[in-house]
Coordinates of C-alpha atoms and ligand atoms in Angstrom, one line a residue:
M1 CA 142.3 266.5 89.4
L2 CA 139.2 266.6 87.5
E3 CA 139.8 263.6 85.4
I4 CA 139.9 261.5 88.6
F5 CA 136.3 262.0 89.3
L6 CA 135.6 258.5 88.4
V7 CA 132.0 258.4 87.5
M8 CA 129.4 261.0 87.9
L9 CA 126.2 260.4 89.8
C10 CA 124.4 261.2 86.5
G11 CA 126.1 258.1 85.1
L12 CA 123.6 256.1 87.2
T13 CA 120.6 258.2 86.4
S14 CA 121.2 258.3 82.7
R15 CA 121.0 254.5 82.7
G16 CA 117.4 254.8 83.5
M17 CA 117.5 254.1 87.2
T18 CA 115.0 256.8 87.8
K19 CA 112.4 254.4 86.5
D20 CA 112.3 252.7 89.9
A21 CA 109.0 251.1 89.4
D22 CA 109.9 249.0 86.4
N23 CA 113.2 247.9 87.9
K24 CA 112.1 245.9 90.9
G25 CA 114.9 243.5 90.9
R26 CA 117.5 246.1 90.0
F27 CA 118.6 247.1 93.5
S28 CA 118.5 243.7 95.1
S29 CA 122.1 244.5 95.7
P30 CA 123.4 248.1 96.1
V31 CA 124.9 249.5 92.9
L32 CA 128.2 251.3 92.6
D33 CA 128.8 254.1 90.0
V34 CA 132.0 252.3 88.9
T35 CA 131.3 249.4 86.6
E36 CA 134.9 248.1 86.4
R37 CA 136.0 245.5 88.9
Q38 CA 139.1 247.4 89.6
I39 CA 140.5 250.9 89.1
T40 CA 143.9 252.5 89.5
L41 CA 144.6 256.0 90.8
E42 CA 147.7 257.8 91.6
K43 CA 148.8 258.8 95.1
N44 CA 147.3 262.1 96.4
Q45 CA 144.4 262.0 94.0
M46 CA 140.9 261.6 95.3
V47 CA 138.8 258.5 95.5
Q48 CA 135.1 259.1 95.2
L49 CA 132.7 256.2 95.1
N50 CA 128.9 256.5 94.9
C51 CA 126.6 253.8 96.0
R52 CA 122.9 253.6 95.7
G53 CA 120.3 251.2 96.8
R54 CA 116.8 250.6 98.1
W55 CA 117.8 250.3 101.8
E56 CA 120.2 251.9 104.1
L57 CA 123.8 251.4 103.1
E58 CA 127.2 251.0 104.7
W59 CA 130.8 250.7 103.5
V60 CA 133.4 248.1 104.3
L61 CA 136.8 249.6 103.7
P62 CA 140.3 248.2 103.4
S63 CA 142.1 247.8 106.7
G64 CA 144.4 250.7 105.8
V65 CA 141.5 253.1 105.8
S66 CA 139.6 253.9 109.0
K67 CA 136.2 255.6 108.7
N68 CA 136.9 258.3 111.3
Q69 CA 140.1 259.2 109.5
V70 CA 139.9 262.8 108.3
S71 CA 140.7 261.7 104.8
A72 CA 137.7 259.4 104.5
Q73 CA 134.2 260.9 104.4
V74 CA 130.9 259.4 103.9
E75 CA 127.9 261.5 102.9
E76 CA 124.5 259.9 103.0
T77 CA 121.4 261.2 101.2
R78 CA 118.0 260.2 100.0
C79 CA 117.9 260.1 96.3
G80 CA 115.7 259.0 93.4
K81 CA 112.7 260.7 91.9
R82 CA 110.6 260.3 95.0
A83 CA 113.6 260.2 97.3
N84 CA 112.8 256.6 97.8
H85 CA 116.4 255.5 97.4
Y86 CA 119.5 255.7 99.6
C87 CA 122.7 257.1 98.2
S88 CA 126.1 257.1 99.9
R89 CA 129.2 258.9 98.7
L90 CA 132.6 257.9 100.0
T91 CA 135.3 260.4 99.5
L92 CA 138.9 259.7 100.3
S93 CA 141.3 262.6 99.8
P94 CA 144.2 262.5 99.5
A95 CA 144.4 258.8 98.5
L96 CA 147.5 257.0 99.8
A97 CA 149.2 253.8 99.0
Q98 CA 147.9 252.1 102.1
H99 CA 144.3 252.8 101.0
T100 CA 144.7 250.2 98.3
G101 CA 142.2 247.5 98.6
S102 CA 138.6 246.4 98.2
Y103 CA 135.9 248.9 98.8
R104 CA 132.5 247.3 99.4
C105 CA 129.1 248.9 99.7
R106 CA 126.4 246.8 101.3
Y107 CA 122.9 247.0 102.8
L108 CA 123.1 247.7 106.5
H109 CA 120.5 245.0 107.3
K110 CA 121.2 242.6 104.5
Q111 CA 125.0 242.4 104.6
R112 CA 125.2 239.6 102.1
K113 CA 123.9 241.9 99.4
H114 CA 126.9 243.9 98.4
T115 CA 129.0 245.3 95.5
S116 CA 132.6 246.1 95.5
V117 CA 135.5 247.6 93.5
Y118 CA 139.2 247.1 94.1
V119 CA 141.1 250.3 94.1
F120 CA 144.9 250.5 93.5
I121 CA 146.6 253.7 94.6
A122 CA 149.9 253.6 92.8
D123 CA 152.8 255.1 94.6
S124 CA 156.3 254.6 93.1
Q125 CA 157.7 255.3 96.6
Q126 CA 155.6 252.6 98.2
P127 CA 155.1 249.7 95.8
F128 CA 153.9 247.4 98.6
V129 CA 150.7 248.2 100.5
K130 CA 152.5 247.3 103.7
V131 CA 155.7 249.1 104.6
Q132 CA 158.4 246.8 105.6
K133 CA 158.9 246.8 109.4
E134 CA 162.2 246.0 111.1
I135 CA 161.3 242.4 111.7
P136 CA 159.6 240.2 109.1
D137 CA 156.0 239.3 109.4
V138 CA 155.2 235.8 110.5
V139 CA 153.2 233.7 108.1
Y140 CA 151.6 230.5 109.4
M141 CA 151.5 227.4 107.3
K142 CA 148.5 225.2 107.7
E143 CA 148.2 221.7 106.4
G144 CA 145.9 221.5 103.4
E145 CA 145.8 225.3 102.9
D146 CA 147.4 227.7 100.5
L147 CA 150.4 229.5 101.8
V148 CA 150.1 233.3 101.1
F149 CA 153.0 235.8 101.2
P150 CA 150.7 238.8 101.6
C151 CA 152.8 241.4 99.6
R152 CA 149.9 243.2 98.0
V153 CA 151.0 246.0 95.6
T154 CA 149.8 249.5 95.0
N155 CA 150.3 249.3 91.3
P156 CA 148.6 246.4 89.6
D157 CA 151.3 246.1 86.9
S158 CA 154.2 245.8 89.4
K159 CA 156.8 243.2 88.6
V160 CA 157.4 241.3 91.8
S161 CA 159.5 238.3 92.5
L162 CA 159.6 235.9 95.4
V163 CA 163.0 235.2 96.9
K164 CA 163.9 232.5 99.3
F165 CA 166.7 233.7 101.7
P166 CA 169.5 234.3 100.8
D167 CA 169.0 234.6 97.1
R168 CA 166.9 231.8 95.6
R169 CA 164.6 233.5 93.1
L170 CA 161.4 231.6 92.5
G171 CA 159.5 232.1 89.3
T172 CA 155.8 232.0 89.1
D173 CA 154.7 228.9 87.3
Q174 CA 150.9 229.6 87.4
R175 CA 150.5 226.1 88.9
N176 CA 152.1 226.0 92.3
I177 CA 153.5 229.5 92.7
I178 CA 150.9 232.1 91.6
W179 CA 151.2 235.8 91.6
N180 CA 148.1 237.8 92.5
N181 CA 148.4 241.6 92.7
R182 CA 145.6 241.8 95.2
K183 CA 146.9 239.1 97.5
G184 CA 150.6 238.5 96.9
F185 CA 152.3 235.2 96.2
V186 CA 150.1 232.2 96.7
I187 CA 151.7 228.7 97.1
R188 CA 149.2 226.0 96.3
T189 CA 150.9 223.1 97.9
P190 CA 153.4 224.3 100.3
T191 CA 156.2 221.8 101.3
Y192 CA 159.0 221.9 103.8
F193 CA 160.9 224.0 101.2
Y194 CA 158.7 226.9 102.1
I195 CA 159.7 227.0 105.8
G196 CA 162.1 229.9 106.3
L197 CA 162.7 233.5 105.4
F198 CA 161.2 234.8 102.1
S199 CA 160.8 238.2 100.5
C200 CA 158.8 239.8 97.8
E201 CA 161.0 242.1 95.8
T202 CA 160.3 244.8 93.2
I203 CA 162.6 247.4 91.6
I204 CA 161.4 250.8 90.7
N205 CA 163.6 253.2 89.0
G206 CA 166.7 251.4 90.3
T207 CA 165.4 251.3 93.9
K208 CA 164.7 247.9 95.4
F209 CA 161.7 247.5 97.7
T210 CA 161.1 244.3 99.8
N211 CA 158.4 242.8 102.0
K212 CA 159.9 240.1 104.2
F213 CA 158.1 237.1 105.7
L214 CA 159.1 234.3 108.0
T215 CA 157.0 231.2 107.6
Y216 CA 156.2 229.2 110.5
R217 CA 154.6 225.8 110.7
P218 CA 152.8 225.3 113.9
V219 CA 153.0 221.9 115.5
N220 CA 149.9 220.4 116.8
K221 CA 150.8 217.3 118.6
I222 CA 149.4 216.7 122.0
Q223 CA 151.3 213.9 123.6
Q224 CA 149.6 213.5 127.0
V225 CA 146.8 215.1 129.0
Y226 CA 146.7 214.4 132.6
L227 CA 144.3 215.5 135.3
N228 CA 145.8 215.0 138.8
S229 CA 142.6 213.4 140.0
T230 CA 140.5 211.4 137.6
G231 CA 137.7 209.3 139.0
L232 CA 135.8 210.9 141.8
V233 CA 136.8 213.9 143.9
Q234 CA 135.0 214.2 147.2
A235 CA 135.0 217.4 149.2
L236 CA 133.2 219.3 151.9
Q237 CA 131.2 222.4 151.4
G238 CA 133.3 225.5 152.1
E239 CA 136.6 223.7 151.2
R240 CA 138.9 224.6 148.4
L241 CA 139.1 222.5 145.3
A242 CA 142.1 222.5 143.0
L243 CA 142.4 220.5 139.9
N244 CA 145.6 220.5 137.9
C245 CA 145.4 219.7 134.2
T246 CA 148.8 218.9 132.7
V247 CA 149.4 218.8 129.0
T248 CA 152.5 217.5 127.4
A249 CA 152.9 218.5 123.8
E250 CA 155.6 218.4 121.1
W251 CA 158.2 221.1 121.3
N252 CA 157.1 224.3 119.6
S253 CA 153.4 223.4 120.0
R254 CA 150.8 226.0 121.0
V255 CA 148.0 224.6 123.1
K256 CA 144.8 226.0 124.3
I257 CA 143.3 224.7 127.6
N258 CA 139.8 225.3 128.5
W259 CA 137.7 224.1 131.4
S260 CA 134.0 223.3 131.6
Y261 CA 132.5 223.0 135.1
P262 CA 129.2 223.4 136.8
G263 CA 129.8 226.8 138.3
K264 CA 130.9 228.4 135.1
G265 CA 129.8 232.0 135.2
N266 CA 130.2 232.3 139.0
S267 CA 133.3 234.2 139.9
S268 CA 134.6 232.1 142.8
V269 CA 136.7 230.1 140.3
S270 CA 140.1 231.1 139.2
I271 CA 142.3 229.5 136.6
S272 CA 146.0 229.9 136.5
R273 CA 148.4 228.8 133.8
R274 CA 152.1 227.9 133.6
I275 CA 154.3 226.7 130.8
T276 CA 157.6 224.9 131.0
Q277 CA 159.7 223.8 128.1
S278 CA 162.3 221.1 127.9
K279 CA 164.5 220.0 125.0
T280 CA 161.9 217.6 123.7
N281 CA 158.6 218.9 124.7
V282 CA 156.5 221.6 126.3
V283 CA 154.4 221.1 129.4
F284 CA 151.4 223.4 130.0
Y285 CA 149.7 223.5 133.3
S286 CA 146.2 224.8 133.9
I287 CA 145.1 224.9 137.5
L288 CA 141.4 225.5 138.3
T289 CA 140.7 226.5 141.8
V290 CA 137.3 226.8 143.4
H291 CA 138.0 228.8 146.5
K292 CA 135.0 227.9 148.5
L293 CA 132.9 225.0 147.4
H294 CA 129.1 225.2 147.3
K295 CA 126.6 222.4 146.8
A296 CA 126.1 223.8 143.3
D297 CA 129.7 223.1 142.4
K298 CA 129.2 219.4 142.3
G299 CA 129.3 217.8 138.9
L300 CA 131.7 217.1 136.0
Y301 CA 134.9 219.1 135.5
T302 CA 136.4 218.7 132.1
C303 CA 139.7 220.0 130.9
H304 CA 139.5 220.6 127.1
V305 CA 142.8 220.8 125.2
T306 CA 143.1 221.9 121.6
S307 CA 146.2 222.4 119.5
G308 CA 145.2 223.4 116.0
P309 CA 142.9 220.6 114.8
A310 CA 144.0 218.2 117.6
K311 CA 141.7 217.8 120.5
R312 CA 141.8 215.9 123.8
E313 CA 139.9 216.1 127.1
V314 CA 139.9 214.6 130.5
N315 CA 137.3 214.8 133.2
T316 CA 136.6 214.2 136.8
S317 CA 133.4 214.2 138.9
V318 CA 133.2 216.2 142.0
I319 CA 130.9 215.5 144.9
V320 CA 130.3 218.1 147.5
Y321 CA 129.1 217.0 151.0
D322 CA 127.3 219.3 153.4
Q323 CA 129.1 217.8 156.3
P324 CA 131.4 214.9 157.3
F325 CA 129.8 211.6 157.9
I326 CA 130.2 207.9 158.6
T327 CA 127.6 205.3 157.8
L328 CA 128.5 201.8 158.9
K329 CA 126.1 198.8 158.5
H330 CA 126.2 195.1 158.2
K331 CA 126.3 193.7 154.8
D332 CA 124.5 190.4 155.4
G333 CA 123.6 190.4 159.1
S334 CA 125.8 190.3 162.1
L335 CA 126.5 186.6 161.9
V336 CA 128.9 185.4 159.3
Y337 CA 130.2 181.9 158.5
A338 CA 133.5 180.5 157.2
H339 CA 134.9 177.0 157.3
A340 CA 138.1 175.8 158.6
G341 CA 140.7 175.2 155.9
Q342 CA 139.3 178.0 153.6
K343 CA 142.2 179.8 151.9
S344 CA 141.0 183.2 152.9
F345 CA 138.0 184.9 154.2
R346 CA 137.1 188.6 154.2
L347 CA 135.0 190.4 156.8
F348 CA 133.6 193.5 155.3
P349 CA 130.9 195.8 156.4
K350 CA 129.1 198.5 154.4
L351 CA 131.0 201.6 155.1
R352 CA 130.6 205.0 153.5
A353 CA 132.4 208.0 155.0
F354 CA 133.9 211.3 154.2
P355 CA 136.6 212.4 154.8
E356 CA 138.6 209.1 154.9
P357 CA 138.1 207.6 158.4
E358 CA 140.7 205.8 160.4
I359 CA 139.8 202.2 161.0
V360 CA 140.8 199.5 163.5
W361 CA 139.6 195.9 163.6
L362 CA 139.3 194.2 166.9
K363 CA 139.0 190.5 167.6
D364 CA 137.4 189.7 170.9
G365 CA 138.4 193.1 172.1
M366 CA 142.0 193.1 170.9
V367 CA 143.6 194.5 167.8
A368 CA 143.2 191.8 165.3
D369 CA 146.3 192.1 163.1
E370 CA 148.5 192.3 166.2
Q371 CA 147.0 189.1 167.5
C372 CA 147.7 186.8 164.5
S373 CA 149.9 187.1 161.5
R374 CA 147.2 185.5 159.4
Y375 CA 145.0 188.6 159.8
H376 CA 145.5 191.7 157.7
V377 CA 143.5 194.9 157.1
D378 CA 142.8 195.6 153.4
G379 CA 141.0 198.8 152.8
Y380 CA 138.0 198.7 155.1
S381 CA 138.0 194.9 155.3
L382 CA 139.8 192.3 157.5
V383 CA 141.2 189.4 155.6
I384 CA 141.8 186.1 157.4
R385 CA 144.2 183.7 155.7
D386 CA 144.0 179.9 156.1
V387 CA 140.9 180.0 158.2
A388 CA 141.1 177.9 161.4
E389 CA 138.7 177.1 164.1
E390 CA 140.3 179.5 166.5
D391 CA 139.3 182.4 164.2
A392 CA 135.7 182.2 165.4
G393 CA 134.8 185.0 167.6
V394 CA 133.5 188.6 167.9
Y395 CA 135.0 191.1 165.5
T396 CA 134.5 194.8 165.8
I397 CA 135.4 197.5 163.4
L398 CA 136.0 200.9 164.9
T399 CA 136.0 203.9 162.6
R400 CA 136.7 207.5 163.4
I401 CA 137.2 210.8 161.8
Q402 CA 139.0 212.5 164.7
Q403 CA 139.1 216.1 163.4
F404 CA 135.3 216.1 163.3
G405 CA 134.8 214.0 166.4
L406 CA 132.9 211.3 164.5
Y407 CA 133.0 207.7 165.7
R408 CA 131.1 204.5 164.7
N409 CA 131.7 200.9 165.4
L410 CA 130.1 197.7 164.3
T411 CA 130.3 194.1 165.6
L412 CA 130.2 190.9 163.7
S413 CA 130.3 187.3 164.9
L414 CA 132.3 184.8 162.9
V415 CA 131.4 181.2 163.1
V416 CA 133.9 178.8 161.7
N417 CA 132.5 175.5 160.6
V418 CA 134.7 172.5 161.1
K419 CA 134.1 169.1 159.5
P420 CA 133.5 166.4 162.1
Q421 CA 136.4 164.2 163.0
I422 CA 136.5 161.0 165.0
G423 CA 139.3 161.1 167.5
E424 CA 139.9 157.4 167.6
K425 CA 140.6 157.3 163.9
A426 CA 143.6 159.4 164.5
V427 CA 145.1 156.6 166.8
A428 CA 145.9 153.5 164.9
V429 CA 143.3 150.9 165.9
R430 CA 143.1 147.4 164.6
D431 CA 140.2 146.8 162.3
T432 CA 139.1 143.6 164.0
A433 CA 139.4 142.4 167.5
T434 CA 138.5 139.2 169.3
M435 CA 136.4 139.4 172.3
P436 CA 135.3 136.6 174.6
R437 CA 131.7 135.6 174.2
F438 CA 129.2 137.3 176.6
S439 CA 131.8 139.7 177.8
R440 CA 130.8 143.3 178.4
Q441 CA 132.5 145.7 176.1
A442 CA 132.4 149.5 175.8
F443 CA 133.2 151.2 172.6
R444 CA 134.4 154.8 172.5
C445 CA 133.9 157.3 169.8
T446 CA 135.1 160.8 170.2
A447 CA 134.0 163.2 167.5
H448 CA 134.7 166.9 167.1
G449 CA 133.3 169.4 164.7
V450 CA 131.5 172.7 164.4
P451 CA 128.6 172.8 164.6
R452 CA 128.5 170.0 167.1
P453 CA 128.4 166.6 165.3
Q454 CA 125.7 164.0 165.9
I455 CA 127.0 160.5 166.6
Q456 CA 125.2 157.5 165.3
W457 CA 126.3 153.8 165.8
L458 CA 125.8 151.2 163.0
W459 CA 126.4 147.5 163.2
H460 CA 127.8 145.4 160.3
R461 CA 128.2 141.7 160.0
C462 CA 131.8 140.9 159.7
P463 CA 132.7 140.3 156.1
S464 CA 133.3 136.6 155.3
K465 CA 135.7 136.8 152.4
G466 CA 139.4 137.3 152.8
L467 CA 139.4 136.5 156.5
S468 CA 140.9 133.4 158.1
P469 CA 138.2 130.6 158.8
A470 CA 139.8 130.0 162.2
R471 CA 138.8 133.4 163.5
L472 CA 135.3 132.9 162.3
A473 CA 134.9 129.7 164.1
Ligands
LIG1 C1 162.2 257.5 87.7 O1 163.1 258.5 88.0 C2 163.1 259.6 87.1 C3 164.2 260.5 87.5 O2 164.4 260.6 88.9 C4 161.7 260.3 87.3 O3 161.6 261.3 86.3 C5 160.6 259.2 87.0 O4 159.4 259.8 87.2 C6 160.8 258.1 87.9 N1 159.9 257.1 87.5 C7 159.0 256.5 88.4 C8 158.1 255.4 87.9 O5 159.0 256.8 89.6
LIG2 C1 150.5 220.1 138.6 O1 150.8 218.7 138.4 C2 152.1 218.4 137.9 C3 152.1 216.9 137.7 O2 151.8 216.2 138.8 C4 153.1 218.9 138.8 O3 154.4 218.7 138.3 C5 152.9 220.4 139.0 O4 153.9 220.8 139.9 C6 151.5 220.7 139.5 N1 151.3 222.1 139.6 C7 151.1 222.7 140.7 C8 151.0 224.2 140.6 O5 151.0 222.1 141.7
LIG3 C1 145.9 218.6 142.1 O1 146.8 219.7 142.0 C2 146.4 220.8 142.7 C3 147.3 222.0 142.3 O2 148.6 221.6 142.3 C4 146.5 220.5 144.2 O3 146.2 221.6 145.0 C5 145.6 219.3 144.5 O4 145.7 218.9 145.8 C6 145.9 218.2 143.6 N1 144.9 217.2 143.8 C7 145.2 215.9 144.0 C8 144.1 215.0 144.2 O5 146.3 215.5 144.0
LIG4 C1 136.3 226.9 125.5 O1 135.0 227.0 126.0 C2 134.1 227.7 125.2 C3 132.8 227.8 125.9 O2 132.5 226.7 126.7 C4 133.9 227.0 123.9 O3 133.1 227.8 123.0 C5 135.3 226.9 123.2 O4 135.2 226.2 122.0 C6 136.2 226.2 124.1 N1 137.5 226.2 123.6 C7 138.3 225.1 123.6 C8 139.7 225.2 123.1 O5 137.9 224.0 124.0
LIG5 C1 126.3 230.9 141.4 O1 126.3 231.3 142.7 C2 125.1 231.5 143.3 C3 125.3 231.9 144.7 O2 126.3 231.3 145.3 C4 124.2 230.2 143.2 O3 122.9 230.4 143.7 C5 124.1 229.8 141.8 O4 123.4 228.6 141.7 C6 125.5 229.7 141.2 N1 125.4 229.4 139.8 C7 126.0 228.4 139.2 C8 125.8 228.2 137.7 O5 126.7 227.6 139.9
LIG6 C1 134.9 211.4 131.1 O1 136.1 210.7 130.8 C2 135.8 209.3 130.6 C3 137.1 208.6 130.4 O2 138.2 209.4 130.4 C4 134.9 209.1 129.4 O3 134.7 207.7 129.2 C5 133.6 209.8 129.6 O4 132.8 209.7 128.5 C6 133.9 211.3 129.9 N1 132.6 211.8 130.3 C7 132.1 212.9 129.7 C8 130.8 213.3 130.1 O5 132.7 213.5 128.8
LIG7 C1 131.0 201.2 170.2 O1 130.1 202.2 170.2 C2 129.3 202.3 171.3 C3 128.3 203.4 171.2 O2 128.4 204.0 170.0 C4 130.1 202.5 172.5 O3 129.3 202.4 173.7 C5 131.1 201.3 172.6 O4 132.0 201.5 173.7 C6 132.0 201.3 171.4 N1 132.8 200.1 171.4 C7 134.1 200.2 171.3 C8 134.9 198.9 171.4 O5 134.7 201.3 171.0

């Protein structure tokens, strides 16, 4: 037992550490009593490490050791000539194979200042730090990163080989496959070859020990992100709002879905998730529900999707109204003009309403689109095709939201301008006529147009050329 006492505290003092004053920089990091970077002990021996520094200390221990374990004890004292130093002694007894690892002593308030030693606790019954469980551990492969088969060993000199299932033995080449007794096998540039079942194997005294690993290459391909309402979502205060974010990803993908929204932190929001998998892809649903909308819930709702390094997001804006409403106004006055022959003409008032109102267009008190096949309602507007004179009249839009008893109406007058036309021109009349001299003649001109045309008579001397001289005489 005695020879295991690694280093004595006097080892430190004898190196002149008592002369604190002239060693100002000396304890910028805590100092361990072991000067080697690594030490090897046998199972059931005792690990004792002493650490000393200018400030309060703490230990960072391998994952196999827990501080409140009975076998691990930390004893803290003030030390140094004027008790101006902090000393901490870690004792681990009995030391076990799973205690193998890095022991680090650091300043409590300056954690980057630390010193460590790697301790191997050799156990011929447990050559690997981790005991093989029934199922192999999963090792994730990440693009651009080393692949590590974490078969750390308890004896630094163990001879370990890496085997690909069923029996392909891989030698270390110090370039791509590297053996590291504190880490395991490190593969520098993992390829598809490294997908599958692998094991670290070592033989001690005729007994084979293994650590098995299943490598897994996560797929990070988001194919589609869909929010069931993009654009604008309008809702009334007190109503329920539900948004459904649907993510389609490559089969085998793992996807994280996150929402950001104005009421984050308030509890009236719930998020539910669902996954379905088909032969070719996986579909993830995340449904955000605001059970009772408040004014403060208005704003941007974004569904954030990540899968490894891949990122996507979709958003929608939500407007919350205090109450239902209709506002209906003229766009450019109550009188509108079209002209006959126009391909189409649109009557549209300024209408804002929530929720969606029902609308009806009337022409001269009768339902417009039942009156004429050239009329049709498009959204809130009434479209007239092939405008004709008879389309002039009084149009009324009636809007209502029946469930809230809201009604509004608005009236527009349409004037259809018609180009003036002379009625006589339509009947074939001769250009010239012979009248007896001094006879009384009445000439008729009938014109039609909107607005009402003005008629003006002009007299022309008969053209002389191209007419027979007899008539002129
Ligand atoms: C190997 O086995 C022999 C006999 O059982 C034993 O004496 C020896 O200590 C063992 N060696 C190791 C490294 O365990
Ligand atoms: C969410 O939207 C998707 C796509 O429209 C639909 O298939 C799914 O049923 C919706 N989820 C729920 C819970 O409504
Ligand atoms: C979106 O999906 C949710 C949950 O399925 C549903 O309650 C809501 O009505 C949908 N919204 C729209 C605009 O379709
Ligand atoms: C989820 O939201 C939190 C806080 O808003 C953010 O820190 C985190 O990065 C988000 N995660 C994803 C996957 O978007
Ligand atoms: C949370 O809810 C309270 C009360 O409904 C409201 O006053 C507050 O503004 C809300 N906070 C956020 C971030 O929406
Ligand atoms: C919301 O999404 C639209 C298009 O999908 C994008 O152009 C816009 O930048 C997003 N807004 C925010 C605030 O992220
Ligand atoms: C239009 O509204 C007014 C008052 O709002 C009402 O008196 C009138 O009867 C309505 N006209 C039609 C055709 O509904």
